[in-house]
C-alpha atoms as an extended CHARMM CRD file, in Angstrom:
* protein
*
        66  EXT
         1         1  MET       CA              0.1220000000       -0.0200000000       -0.1790000000  PROA      1               0.0000000000
         2         2  THR       CA              0.5940000000        3.7480000000       -0.3920000000  PROA      2               0.0000000000
         3         3  THR       CA              1.5680000000        6.0130000000        2.1390000000  PROA      3               0.0000000000
         4         4  GLU       CA             -1.5450000000        7.9060000000        0.1080000000  PROA      4               0.0000000000
         5         5  LYS       CA             -3.8290000000        4.9870000000        0.9750000000  PROA      5               0.0000000000
         6         6  LEU       CA             -2.9610000000        3.9270000000        4.0740000000  PROA      6               0.0000000000
         7         7  GLN       CA             -3.6600000000        7.7200000000        5.2980000000  PROA      7               0.0000000000
         8         8  SER       CA             -7.3120000000        8.2020000000        3.2080000000  PROA      8               0.0000000000
         9         9  SER       CA            -10.7090000000        7.2550000000        4.3780000000  PROA      9               0.0000000000
        10        10  THR       CA            -12.3850000000        4.2690000000        4.2870000000  PROA      10              0.0000000000
        11        11  ALA       CA            -15.7310000000        5.4660000000        3.6640000000  PROA      11              0.0000000000
        12        12  ARG       CA            -16.4020000000        5.4360000000       -0.3050000000  PROA      12              0.0000000000
        13        13  SER       CA            -19.9100000000        7.7210000000        0.1890000000  PROA      13              0.0000000000
        14        14  LYS       CA            -19.2950000000       10.1000000000        3.0980000000  PROA      14              0.0000000000
        15        15  PRO       CA            -16.5900000000       10.6170000000        5.1260000000  PROA      15              0.0000000000
        16        16  LEU       CA            -15.5050000000        8.5290000000        8.4970000000  PROA      16              0.0000000000
        17        17  PRO       CA            -12.2570000000        9.5080000000       10.0790000000  PROA      17              0.0000000000
        18        18  THR       CA            -10.7010000000        6.2080000000        9.7970000000  PROA      18              0.0000000000
        19        19  SER       CA             -8.3540000000        5.6470000000        7.5460000000  PROA      19              0.0000000000
        20        20  TRP       CA             -6.7870000000        2.7660000000        5.7490000000  PROA      20              0.0000000000
        21        21  GLY       CA             -3.9300000000        2.6800000000        8.0940000000  PROA      21              0.0000000000
        22        22  ASN       CA             -6.0170000000        3.0160000000       11.6100000000  PROA      22              0.0000000000
        23        23  LEU       CA             -8.0460000000       -0.0040000000       10.1780000000  PROA      23              0.0000000000
        24        24  LEU       CA             -4.3290000000       -2.3100000000        9.0860000000  PROA      24              0.0000000000
        25        25  GLN       CA             -2.8250000000       -0.7350000000       12.9660000000  PROA      25              0.0000000000
        26        26  ARG       CA             -5.8110000000       -2.0380000000       14.4760000000  PROA      26              0.0000000000
        27        27  THR       CA             -6.1820000000       -5.5630000000       13.1370000000  PROA      27              0.0000000000
        28        28  ILE       CA             -3.0030000000       -6.5150000000       14.3010000000  PROA      28              0.0000000000
        29        29  TYR       CA             -3.2400000000       -4.8860000000       17.7310000000  PROA      29              0.0000000000
        30        30  HSD       CA             -6.6010000000       -6.6160000000       17.8370000000  PROA      30              0.0000000000
        31        31  TYR       CA             -4.2410000000       -9.7930000000       16.7070000000  PROA      31              0.0000000000
        32        32  TRP       CA             -2.3480000000       -8.9740000000       19.7200000000  PROA      32              0.0000000000
        33        33  TYR       CA             -4.6890000000       -8.0110000000       22.1450000000  PROA      33              0.0000000000
        34        34  HSD       CA             -6.2790000000      -12.1970000000       21.8840000000  PROA      34              0.0000000000
        35        35  THR       CA             -2.4580000000      -13.1340000000       22.1940000000  PROA      35              0.0000000000
        36        36  GLY       CA             -2.1520000000      -10.7200000000       25.5220000000  PROA      36              0.0000000000
        37        37  GLU       CA             -5.3800000000      -12.9290000000       26.9060000000  PROA      37              0.0000000000
        38        38  ASN       CA             -4.1590000000      -16.9840000000       25.7220000000  PROA      38              0.0000000000
        39        39  MET       CA             -0.2740000000      -15.3860000000       27.6880000000  PROA      39              0.0000000000
        40        40  GLY       CA             -2.8450000000      -14.9900000000       30.4420000000  PROA      40              0.0000000000
        41        41  ILE       CA             -4.2330000000      -17.9920000000       30.5650000000  PROA      41              0.0000000000
        42        42  ARG       CA             -0.9330000000      -19.6720000000       30.3690000000  PROA      42              0.0000000000
        43        43  GLN       CA              0.2320000000      -17.3010000000       33.0380000000  PROA      43              0.0000000000
        44        44  ALA       CA             -2.3590000000      -18.4740000000       34.8120000000  PROA      44              0.0000000000
        45        45  LEU       CA             -1.5930000000      -22.3190000000       34.3270000000  PROA      45              0.0000000000
        46        46  GLY       CA              2.3160000000      -21.9000000000       35.5110000000  PROA      46              0.0000000000
        47        47  HSD       CA              3.7880000000      -20.6690000000       32.6360000000  PROA      47              0.0000000000
        48        48  SER       CA              6.9220000000      -19.0430000000       32.4240000000  PROA      48              0.0000000000
        49        49  GLY       CA              8.2920000000      -16.6190000000       30.3130000000  PROA      49              0.0000000000
        50        50  LEU       CA              5.3050000000      -15.6850000000       28.1010000000  PROA      50              0.0000000000
        51        51  GLN       CA              5.6530000000      -12.2500000000       26.0610000000  PROA      51              0.0000000000
        52        52  ASP       CA              4.2070000000       -8.7270000000       27.6000000000  PROA      52              0.0000000000
        53        53  PHE       CA              1.1670000000       -6.8230000000       26.5350000000  PROA      53              0.0000000000
        54        54  VAL       CA              1.6550000000       -4.2090000000       23.8960000000  PROA      54              0.0000000000
        55        55  GLY       CA             -0.5640000000       -1.3920000000       25.6750000000  PROA      55              0.0000000000
        56        56  ASP       CA             -3.0070000000        1.2240000000       24.4540000000  PROA      56              0.0000000000
        57        57  ILE       CA             -2.7600000000        2.0180000000       20.8910000000  PROA      57              0.0000000000
        58        58  ASP       CA             -5.1150000000        5.0850000000       20.4210000000  PROA      58              0.0000000000
        59        59  THR       CA             -2.7680000000        7.2990000000       22.1530000000  PROA      59              0.0000000000
        60        60  GLU       CA              0.3890000000        5.1440000000       22.4100000000  PROA      60              0.0000000000
        61        61  ALA       CA              1.0980000000        4.5610000000       18.5950000000  PROA      61              0.0000000000
        62        62  PRO       CA             -1.6660000000        6.1610000000       16.4880000000  PROA      62              0.0000000000
        63        63  TYR       CA             -0.5760000000        5.0250000000       12.4640000000  PROA      63              0.0000000000
        64        64  ARG       CA              1.4820000000        8.2540000000       11.6750000000  PROA      64              0.0000000000
        65        65  ALA       CA              2.7320000000        7.9440000000        7.9560000000  PROA      65              0.0000000000
        66        66  GLU       CA              6.7650000000        7.4460000000        6.9050000000  PROA      66              0.0000000000
């Protein structure tokens, strides 16, 4: 994808406050969220050496162009 496409609105008929870049990031972070849930279960079962959760993406890691 190009920077222009990642920054463009996802709406076809009316403008929305969401860009393709935001949706792509949210999809990736949503996957990580579920990975974090699985890690929590593994931790409760006594497993060790688990990864850390990413955190609040909206304020700490919003989409930014190159």
